[in-house]
Tab-separated table of C-alpha atoms in Angstrom:
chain	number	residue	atom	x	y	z
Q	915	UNK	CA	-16.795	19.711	70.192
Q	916	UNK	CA	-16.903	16.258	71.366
Q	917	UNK	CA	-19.434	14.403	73.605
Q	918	UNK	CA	-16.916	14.218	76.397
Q	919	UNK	CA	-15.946	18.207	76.167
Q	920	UNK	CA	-19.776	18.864	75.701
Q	921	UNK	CA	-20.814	17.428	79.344
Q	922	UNK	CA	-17.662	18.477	80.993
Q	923	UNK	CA	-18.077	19.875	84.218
Q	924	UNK	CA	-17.153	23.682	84.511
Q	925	UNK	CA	-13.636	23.804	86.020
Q	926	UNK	CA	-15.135	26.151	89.230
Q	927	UNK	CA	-18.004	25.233	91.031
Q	928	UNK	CA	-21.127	28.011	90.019
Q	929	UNK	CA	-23.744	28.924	92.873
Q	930	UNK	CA	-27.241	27.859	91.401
Q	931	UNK	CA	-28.965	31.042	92.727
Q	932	UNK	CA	-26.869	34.097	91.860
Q	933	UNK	CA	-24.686	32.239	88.577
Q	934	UNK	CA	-21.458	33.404	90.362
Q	935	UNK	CA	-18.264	31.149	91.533
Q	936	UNK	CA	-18.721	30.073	94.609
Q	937	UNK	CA	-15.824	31.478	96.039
Q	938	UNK	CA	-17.630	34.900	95.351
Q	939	UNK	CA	-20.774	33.762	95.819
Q	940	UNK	CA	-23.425	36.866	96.410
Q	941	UNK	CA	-26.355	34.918	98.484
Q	942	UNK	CA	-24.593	35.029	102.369
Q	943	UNK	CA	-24.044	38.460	102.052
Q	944	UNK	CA	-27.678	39.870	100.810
Q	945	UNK	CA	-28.715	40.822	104.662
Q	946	UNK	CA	-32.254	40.920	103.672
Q	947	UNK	CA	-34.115	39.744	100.891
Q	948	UNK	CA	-37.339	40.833	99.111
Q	949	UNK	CA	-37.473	44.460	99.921
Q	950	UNK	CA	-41.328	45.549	99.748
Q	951	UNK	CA	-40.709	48.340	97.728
Q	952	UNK	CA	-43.879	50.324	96.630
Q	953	UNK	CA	-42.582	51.716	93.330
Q	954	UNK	CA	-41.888	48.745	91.213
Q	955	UNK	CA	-39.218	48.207	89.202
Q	956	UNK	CA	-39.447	47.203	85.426
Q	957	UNK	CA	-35.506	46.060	84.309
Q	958	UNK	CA	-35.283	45.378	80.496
Q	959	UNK	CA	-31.694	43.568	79.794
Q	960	UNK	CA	-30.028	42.965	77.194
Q	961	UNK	CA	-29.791	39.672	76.183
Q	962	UNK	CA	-26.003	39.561	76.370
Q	963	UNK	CA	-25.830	40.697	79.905
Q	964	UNK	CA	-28.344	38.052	81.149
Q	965	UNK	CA	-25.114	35.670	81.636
Q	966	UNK	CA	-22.240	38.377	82.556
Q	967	UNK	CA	-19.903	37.702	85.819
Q	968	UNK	CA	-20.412	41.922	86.437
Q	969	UNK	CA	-24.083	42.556	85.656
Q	970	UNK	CA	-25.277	43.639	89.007
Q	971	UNK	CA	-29.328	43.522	88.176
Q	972	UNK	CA	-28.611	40.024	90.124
Q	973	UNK	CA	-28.194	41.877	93.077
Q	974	UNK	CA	-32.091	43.679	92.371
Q	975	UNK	CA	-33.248	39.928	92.031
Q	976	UNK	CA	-32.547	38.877	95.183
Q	977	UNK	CA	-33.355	42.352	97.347
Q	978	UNK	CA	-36.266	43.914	95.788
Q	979	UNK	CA	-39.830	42.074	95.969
Q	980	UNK	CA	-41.509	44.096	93.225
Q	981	UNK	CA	-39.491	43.791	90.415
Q	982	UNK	CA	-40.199	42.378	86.835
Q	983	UNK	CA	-36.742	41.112	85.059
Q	984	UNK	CA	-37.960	40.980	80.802
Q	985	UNK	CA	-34.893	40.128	78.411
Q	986	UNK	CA	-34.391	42.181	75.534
Q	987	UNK	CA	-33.213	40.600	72.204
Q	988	UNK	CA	-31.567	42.892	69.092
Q	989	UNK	CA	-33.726	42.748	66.347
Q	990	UNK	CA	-32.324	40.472	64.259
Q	991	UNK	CA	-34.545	40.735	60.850
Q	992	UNK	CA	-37.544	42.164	61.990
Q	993	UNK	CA	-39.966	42.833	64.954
Q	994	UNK	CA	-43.686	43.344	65.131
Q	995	UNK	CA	-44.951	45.621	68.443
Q	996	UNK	CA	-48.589	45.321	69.435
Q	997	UNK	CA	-49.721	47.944	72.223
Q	998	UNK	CA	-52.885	47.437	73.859
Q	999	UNK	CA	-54.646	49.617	76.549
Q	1000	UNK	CA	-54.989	48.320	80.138
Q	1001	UNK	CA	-58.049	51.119	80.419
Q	1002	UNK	CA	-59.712	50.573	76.619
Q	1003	UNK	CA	-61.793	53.255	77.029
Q	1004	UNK	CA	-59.868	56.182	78.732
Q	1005	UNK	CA	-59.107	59.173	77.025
Q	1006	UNK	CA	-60.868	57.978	73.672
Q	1007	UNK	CA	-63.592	60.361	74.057
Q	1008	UNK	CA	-61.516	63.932	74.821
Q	1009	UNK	CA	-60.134	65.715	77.219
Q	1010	UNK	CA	-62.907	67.124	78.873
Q	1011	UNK	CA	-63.868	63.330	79.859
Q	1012	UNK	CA	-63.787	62.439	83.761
Q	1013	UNK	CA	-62.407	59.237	82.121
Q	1014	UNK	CA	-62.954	55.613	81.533
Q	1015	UNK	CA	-66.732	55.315	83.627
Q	1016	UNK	CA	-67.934	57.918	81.731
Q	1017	UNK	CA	-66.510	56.361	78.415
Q	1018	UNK	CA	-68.194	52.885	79.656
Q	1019	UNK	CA	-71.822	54.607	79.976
Q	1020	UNK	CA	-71.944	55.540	76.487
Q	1021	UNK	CA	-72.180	53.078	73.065
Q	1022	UNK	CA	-69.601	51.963	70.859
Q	1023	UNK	CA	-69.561	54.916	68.080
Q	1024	UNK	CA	-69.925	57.453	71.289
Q	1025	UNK	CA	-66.424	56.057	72.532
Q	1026	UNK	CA	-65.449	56.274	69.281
Q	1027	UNK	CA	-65.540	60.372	69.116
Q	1028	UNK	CA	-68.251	59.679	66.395
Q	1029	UNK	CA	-71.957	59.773	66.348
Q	1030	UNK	CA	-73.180	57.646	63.091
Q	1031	UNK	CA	-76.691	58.622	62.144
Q	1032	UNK	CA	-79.249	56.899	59.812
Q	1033	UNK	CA	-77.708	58.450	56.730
Q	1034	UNK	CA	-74.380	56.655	57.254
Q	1035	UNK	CA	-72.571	60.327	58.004
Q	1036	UNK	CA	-70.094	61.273	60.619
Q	1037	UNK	CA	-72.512	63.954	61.980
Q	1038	UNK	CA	-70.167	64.636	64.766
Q	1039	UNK	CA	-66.392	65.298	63.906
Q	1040	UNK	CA	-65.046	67.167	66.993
Q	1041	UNK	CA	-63.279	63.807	67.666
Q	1042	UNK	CA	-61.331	63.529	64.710
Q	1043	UNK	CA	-58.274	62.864	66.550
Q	1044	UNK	CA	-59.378	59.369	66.665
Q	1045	UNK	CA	-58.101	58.212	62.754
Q	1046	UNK	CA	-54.925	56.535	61.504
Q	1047	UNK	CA	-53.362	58.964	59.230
Q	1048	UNK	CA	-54.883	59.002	55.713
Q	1049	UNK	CA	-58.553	57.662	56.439
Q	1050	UNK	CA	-62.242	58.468	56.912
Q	1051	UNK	CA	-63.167	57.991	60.490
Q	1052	UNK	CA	-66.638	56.423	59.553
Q	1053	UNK	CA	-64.734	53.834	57.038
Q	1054	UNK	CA	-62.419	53.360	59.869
Q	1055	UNK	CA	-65.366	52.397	62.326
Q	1056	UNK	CA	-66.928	50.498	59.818
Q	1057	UNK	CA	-63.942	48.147	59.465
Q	1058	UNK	CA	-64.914	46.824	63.001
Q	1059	UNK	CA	-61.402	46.871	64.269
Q	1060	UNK	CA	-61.438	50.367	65.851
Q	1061	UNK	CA	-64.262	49.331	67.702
Q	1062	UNK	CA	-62.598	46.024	68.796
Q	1063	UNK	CA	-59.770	48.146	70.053
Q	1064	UNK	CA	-61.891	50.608	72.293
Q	1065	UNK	CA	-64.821	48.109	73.608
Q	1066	UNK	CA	-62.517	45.169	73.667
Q	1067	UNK	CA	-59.169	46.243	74.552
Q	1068	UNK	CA	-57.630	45.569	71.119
Q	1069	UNK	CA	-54.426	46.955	69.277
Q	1070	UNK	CA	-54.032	50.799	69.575
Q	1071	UNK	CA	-50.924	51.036	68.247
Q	1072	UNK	CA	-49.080	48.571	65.712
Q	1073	UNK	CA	-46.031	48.823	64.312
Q	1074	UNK	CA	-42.754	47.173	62.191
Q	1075	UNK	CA	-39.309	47.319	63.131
Q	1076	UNK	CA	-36.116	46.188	61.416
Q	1077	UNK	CA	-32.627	46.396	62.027
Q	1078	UNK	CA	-31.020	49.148	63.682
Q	1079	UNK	CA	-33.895	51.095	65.077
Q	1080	UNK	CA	-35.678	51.306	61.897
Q	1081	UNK	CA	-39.399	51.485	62.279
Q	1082	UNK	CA	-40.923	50.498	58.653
Q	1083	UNK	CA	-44.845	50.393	59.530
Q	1084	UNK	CA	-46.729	52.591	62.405
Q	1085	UNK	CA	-50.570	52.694	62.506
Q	1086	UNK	CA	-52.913	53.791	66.026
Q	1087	UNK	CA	-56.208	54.847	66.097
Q	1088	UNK	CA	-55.395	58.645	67.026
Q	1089	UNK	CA	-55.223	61.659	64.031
Q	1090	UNK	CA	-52.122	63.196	64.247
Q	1091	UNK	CA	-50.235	65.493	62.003
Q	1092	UNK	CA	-46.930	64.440	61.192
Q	1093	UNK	CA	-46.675	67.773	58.889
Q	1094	UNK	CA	-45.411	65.487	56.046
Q	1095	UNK	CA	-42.878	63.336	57.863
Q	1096	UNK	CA	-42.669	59.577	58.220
Q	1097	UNK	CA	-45.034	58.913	61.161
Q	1098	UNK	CA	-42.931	58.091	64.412
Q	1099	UNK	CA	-43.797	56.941	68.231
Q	1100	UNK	CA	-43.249	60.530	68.680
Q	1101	UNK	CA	-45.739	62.202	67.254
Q	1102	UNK	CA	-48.239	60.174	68.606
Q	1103	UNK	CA	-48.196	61.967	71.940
Q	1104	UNK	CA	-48.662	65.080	70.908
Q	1105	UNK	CA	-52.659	63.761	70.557
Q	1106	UNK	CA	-53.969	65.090	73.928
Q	1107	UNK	CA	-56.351	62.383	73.530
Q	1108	UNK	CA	-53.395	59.500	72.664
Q	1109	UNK	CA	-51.897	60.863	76.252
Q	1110	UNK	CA	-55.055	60.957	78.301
Q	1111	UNK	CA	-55.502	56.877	76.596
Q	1112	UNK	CA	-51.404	55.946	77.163
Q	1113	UNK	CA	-51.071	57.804	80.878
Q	1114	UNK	CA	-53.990	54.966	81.930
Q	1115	UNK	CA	-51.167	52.117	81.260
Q	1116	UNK	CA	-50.761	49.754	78.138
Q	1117	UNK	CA	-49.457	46.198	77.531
Q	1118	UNK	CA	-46.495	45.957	74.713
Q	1119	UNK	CA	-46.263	42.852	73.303
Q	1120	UNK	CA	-42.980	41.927	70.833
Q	1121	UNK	CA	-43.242	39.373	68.384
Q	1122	UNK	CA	-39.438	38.618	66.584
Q	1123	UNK	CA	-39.143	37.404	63.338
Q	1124	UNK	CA	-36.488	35.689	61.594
Q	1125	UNK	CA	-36.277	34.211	58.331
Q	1126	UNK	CA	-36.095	30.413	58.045
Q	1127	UNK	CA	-32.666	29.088	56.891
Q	1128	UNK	CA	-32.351	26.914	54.073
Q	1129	UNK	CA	-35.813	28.554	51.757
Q	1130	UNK	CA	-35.091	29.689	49.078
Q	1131	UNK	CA	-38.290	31.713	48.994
Q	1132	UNK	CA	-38.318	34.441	52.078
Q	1133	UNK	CA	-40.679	32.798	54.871
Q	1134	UNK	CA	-40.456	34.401	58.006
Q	1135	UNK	CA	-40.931	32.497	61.453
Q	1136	UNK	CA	-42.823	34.728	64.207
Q	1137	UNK	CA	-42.208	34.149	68.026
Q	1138	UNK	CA	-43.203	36.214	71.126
Q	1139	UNK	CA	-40.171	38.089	72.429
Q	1140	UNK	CA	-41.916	39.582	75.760
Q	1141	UNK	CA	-45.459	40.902	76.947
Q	1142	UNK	CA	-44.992	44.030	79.321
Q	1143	UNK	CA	-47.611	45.354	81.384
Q	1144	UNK	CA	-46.653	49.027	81.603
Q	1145	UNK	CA	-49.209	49.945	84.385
Q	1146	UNK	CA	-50.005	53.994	85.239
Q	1147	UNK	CA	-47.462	55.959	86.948
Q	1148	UNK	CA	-44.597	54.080	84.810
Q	1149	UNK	CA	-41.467	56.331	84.382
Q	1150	UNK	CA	-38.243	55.429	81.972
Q	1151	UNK	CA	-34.970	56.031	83.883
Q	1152	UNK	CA	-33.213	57.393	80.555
Q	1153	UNK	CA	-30.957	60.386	79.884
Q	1154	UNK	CA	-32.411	61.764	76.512
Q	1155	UNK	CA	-32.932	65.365	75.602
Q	1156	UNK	CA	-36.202	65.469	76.503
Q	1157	UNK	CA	-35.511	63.811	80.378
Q	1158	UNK	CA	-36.573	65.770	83.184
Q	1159	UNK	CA	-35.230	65.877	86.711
Q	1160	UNK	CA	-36.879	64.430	89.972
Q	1161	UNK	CA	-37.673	67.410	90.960
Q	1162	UNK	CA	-39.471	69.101	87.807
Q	1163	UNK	CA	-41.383	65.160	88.181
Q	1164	UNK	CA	-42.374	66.475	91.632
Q	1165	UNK	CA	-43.456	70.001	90.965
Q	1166	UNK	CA	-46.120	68.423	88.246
Q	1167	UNK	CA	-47.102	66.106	90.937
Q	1168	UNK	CA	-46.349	63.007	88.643
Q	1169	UNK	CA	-46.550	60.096	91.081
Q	1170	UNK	CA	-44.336	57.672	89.760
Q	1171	UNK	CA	-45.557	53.892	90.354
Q	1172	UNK	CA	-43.377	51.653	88.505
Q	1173	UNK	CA	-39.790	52.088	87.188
Q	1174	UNK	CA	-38.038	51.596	84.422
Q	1175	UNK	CA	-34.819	50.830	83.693
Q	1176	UNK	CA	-32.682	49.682	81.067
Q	1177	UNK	CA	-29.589	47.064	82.083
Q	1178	UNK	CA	-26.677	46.526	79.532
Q	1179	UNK	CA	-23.449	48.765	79.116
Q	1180	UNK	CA	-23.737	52.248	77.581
Q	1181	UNK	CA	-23.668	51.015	73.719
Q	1182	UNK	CA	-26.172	48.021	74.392
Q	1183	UNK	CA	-28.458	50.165	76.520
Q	1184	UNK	CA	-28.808	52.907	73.798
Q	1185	UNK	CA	-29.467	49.951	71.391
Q	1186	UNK	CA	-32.333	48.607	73.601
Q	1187	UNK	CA	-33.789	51.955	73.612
Q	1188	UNK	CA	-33.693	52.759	69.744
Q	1189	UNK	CA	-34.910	49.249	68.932
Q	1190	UNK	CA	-38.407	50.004	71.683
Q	1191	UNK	CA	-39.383	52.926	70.058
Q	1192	UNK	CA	-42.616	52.578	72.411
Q	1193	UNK	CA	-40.611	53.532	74.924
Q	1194	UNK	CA	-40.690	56.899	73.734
Q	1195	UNK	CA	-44.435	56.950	74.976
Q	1196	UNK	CA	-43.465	57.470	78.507
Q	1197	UNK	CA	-42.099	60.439	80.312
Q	1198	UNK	CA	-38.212	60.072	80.976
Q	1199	UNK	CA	-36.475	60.619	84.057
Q	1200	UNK	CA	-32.739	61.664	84.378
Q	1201	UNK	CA	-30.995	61.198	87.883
Q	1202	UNK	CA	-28.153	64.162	88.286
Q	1203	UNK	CA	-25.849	62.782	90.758
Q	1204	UNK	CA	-22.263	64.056	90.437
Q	1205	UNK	CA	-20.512	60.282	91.334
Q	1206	UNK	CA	-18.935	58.163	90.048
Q	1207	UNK	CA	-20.406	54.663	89.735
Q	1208	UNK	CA	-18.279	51.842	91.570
Q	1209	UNK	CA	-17.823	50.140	88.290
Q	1210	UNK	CA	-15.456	52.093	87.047
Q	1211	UNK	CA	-12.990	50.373	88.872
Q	1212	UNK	CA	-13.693	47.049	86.903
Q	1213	UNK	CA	-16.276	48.011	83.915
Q	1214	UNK	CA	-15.519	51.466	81.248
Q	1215	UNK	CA	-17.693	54.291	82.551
Q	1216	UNK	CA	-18.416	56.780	79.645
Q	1217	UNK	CA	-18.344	60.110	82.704
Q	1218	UNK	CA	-19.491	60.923	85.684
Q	1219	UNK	CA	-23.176	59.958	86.407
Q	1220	UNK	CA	-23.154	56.892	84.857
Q	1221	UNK	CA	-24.064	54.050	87.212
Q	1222	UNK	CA	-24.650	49.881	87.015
Q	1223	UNK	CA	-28.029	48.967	87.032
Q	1224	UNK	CA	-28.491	48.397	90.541
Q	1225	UNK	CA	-26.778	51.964	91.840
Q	1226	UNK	CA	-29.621	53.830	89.290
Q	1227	UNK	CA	-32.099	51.922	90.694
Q	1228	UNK	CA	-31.076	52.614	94.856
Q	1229	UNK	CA	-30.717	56.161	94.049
Q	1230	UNK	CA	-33.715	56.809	91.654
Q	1231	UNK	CA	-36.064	54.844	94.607
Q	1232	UNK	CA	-35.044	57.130	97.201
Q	1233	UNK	CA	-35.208	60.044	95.312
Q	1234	UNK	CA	-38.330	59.348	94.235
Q	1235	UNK	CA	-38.884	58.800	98.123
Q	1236	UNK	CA	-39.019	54.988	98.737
Q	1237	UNK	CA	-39.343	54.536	102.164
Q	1238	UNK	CA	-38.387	50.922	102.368
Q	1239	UNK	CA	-35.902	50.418	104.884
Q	1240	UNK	CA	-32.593	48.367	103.970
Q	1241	UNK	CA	-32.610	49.482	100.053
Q	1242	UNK	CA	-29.089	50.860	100.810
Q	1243	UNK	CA	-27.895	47.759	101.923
Q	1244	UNK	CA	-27.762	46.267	98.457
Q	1245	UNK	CA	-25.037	48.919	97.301
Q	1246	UNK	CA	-22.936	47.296	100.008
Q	1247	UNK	CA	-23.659	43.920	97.992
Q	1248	UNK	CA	-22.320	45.387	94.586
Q	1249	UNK	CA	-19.446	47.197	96.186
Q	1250	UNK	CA	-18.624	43.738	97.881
Q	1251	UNK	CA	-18.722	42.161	94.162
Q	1252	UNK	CA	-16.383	45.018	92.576
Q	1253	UNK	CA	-13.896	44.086	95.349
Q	1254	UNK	CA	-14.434	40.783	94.859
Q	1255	UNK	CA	-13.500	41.937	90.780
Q	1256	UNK	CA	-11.117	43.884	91.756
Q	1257	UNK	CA	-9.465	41.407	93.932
Q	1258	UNK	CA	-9.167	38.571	90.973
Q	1259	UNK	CA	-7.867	41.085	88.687
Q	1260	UNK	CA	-4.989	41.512	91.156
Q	1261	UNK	CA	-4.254	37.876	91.337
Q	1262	UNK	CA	-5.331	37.619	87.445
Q	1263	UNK	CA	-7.218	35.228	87.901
């Protein structure tokens, strides 16, 4: 491409706030902006849809106040996840704990599950749910880095990703029995103690890594992809088999307090999820509304039920019982911008 081509001005003028033409510019038409909405919103797109005429999670920009935008990259080598607790010390020291005060009265080894005497001995091993898989609790503490995790807020969880969803290292500080299999995200939950430490709220951190072009030996650059506060009360808006309705959500008296959703078409969505396995940590929501989205007018809708980005979010918010007034109003936005689709199709344009 030449100099001239590469500084060419686009041949339609672009509005600078929502990335659309201007002759279907969103702004004028988003009646109010910054919605104070009390259950955040946590939106995790796809890198490809960041730039896409259609994606609608534009739309959430602009009306919701509480909201948290992170883009999501495919692993393209391999990807390191760090999770780190937002209470260190909750749940680390049973179930029968009244929770992270209690945990903060008590030393190090106490928080630990483990009582170290003179002699060098775990004396006390009801806590043994407190190992990675394979090792001696005391060695463990001794390392120092299972204490840095509880007293210090440190890594609880690490783990290795490469393509396609495959996780190729998983370690956390919790026992579990994996009853032979390859340790997965999964299993860590069913450690009443990992749940009592996970429901408190964690921070996921994703480092990429590529490999640098032109070595002939394998050196890999690392880079930080996102850090994600995932505070208590955080619920993923995903389909799976194990999803459970709003009302089910209700009748445990789950108070949901932050959102999240996943932006990107069916196939890219999926992808997101396989490739955050930590997202399996969380409790999944399913909406069951028998519509059909608006964007099956202008985007491929897999069946009823499936809805753009910003539909699941209106309708998940109020069924969840969002009180804020004018969330509706943004559904008139995005049915406004599938006309507006709809309307250059006609003229193909």
């Amino acid at each position: 491409m030449s100099a001239a081509q590469s500084d060419a001005k686009p041949k339609r003028p672009i509005c600078p706030s929502c990335s659309k033409p201007a002759r279907v510019c969103l702004c004028s038409r988003i009646r109010t902006r910054n919605l104070d909405n009390s259950i955040s919103v946590t939106i995790l797109q796809h890198s490809l849809e960041r730039n896409h005429p259609l994606n609608s999670t534009r739309i959430a920009k602009f009306g919701l106040k509480n909201l948290n935008v992170v883009t999501v990259f495919e692993v393209d080598f391999e990807a390191r996840f760090e999770i780190r607790l937002l209470e260190p010390g909750l749940g680390l020291i049973g179930p029968e704990s009244s929770g992270f005060d209690q945990v903060r009265e008590k030393g190090i080894t106490q928080k630990a599950g483990f009582e170290v005497k003179g002699d060098g001995k775990c004396q006390d091993e009801k806590y043994r749910d407190l190992i990675d898989e394979n090792e001696n609790p005391c060695e463990k503490l001794d390392k120092g880095s299972h204490v840095d995790a509880i007293n210090g807020g440190g890594v609880v969880i690490n783990a290795t990703m490469i393509k396609y969803g495959v996780v190729s290292h998983l370690s956390h500080i919790w026992k579990v029995d994996t009853h032979g299999k390859k340790p997965k995200f999964e299993h860590i939950v069913t450690s009443t103690m990992a749940k009592e430490a996970l429901r408190g709220g964690f921070v996921v951190k994703k480092l990429g890594r590529k490999k640098l072009e032109g070595n002939m030996e394998l050196e890999l650059e690392e880079s930080e992809e996102f850090e994600i506060k995932v505070p208590q009360g955080s619920v993923l808006l995903f389909p799976s088999q194990n999803a459970i309705g709003v009302d089910e959500l209700k009748s445990m008296h789950f108070e949901v307090k932050n959102l999240i959703v996943l932006d990107g078409t069916w196939s890219k969505a999926g992808r997101v999820y396989n490739e955050n396995p930590w997202l399996k940590l969380l409790p999944h929501l399913r909406l069951d509304l028998d519509r059909m989205s608006l964007y099956s007018e202008i985007r491929s809708q897999p069946k009823v039920g499936c809805l753009s980005t910003i539909e699941s979010i209106v309708y998940s918010l109020k069924a969840l019982g969002e009180k804020v007034d004018g969330l509706e109003s943004l559904l008139d936005v995005f049915e406004s911008m599938v006309g507006d689709q709809r309307r250059l199709k006609d003229e193909r344009l």
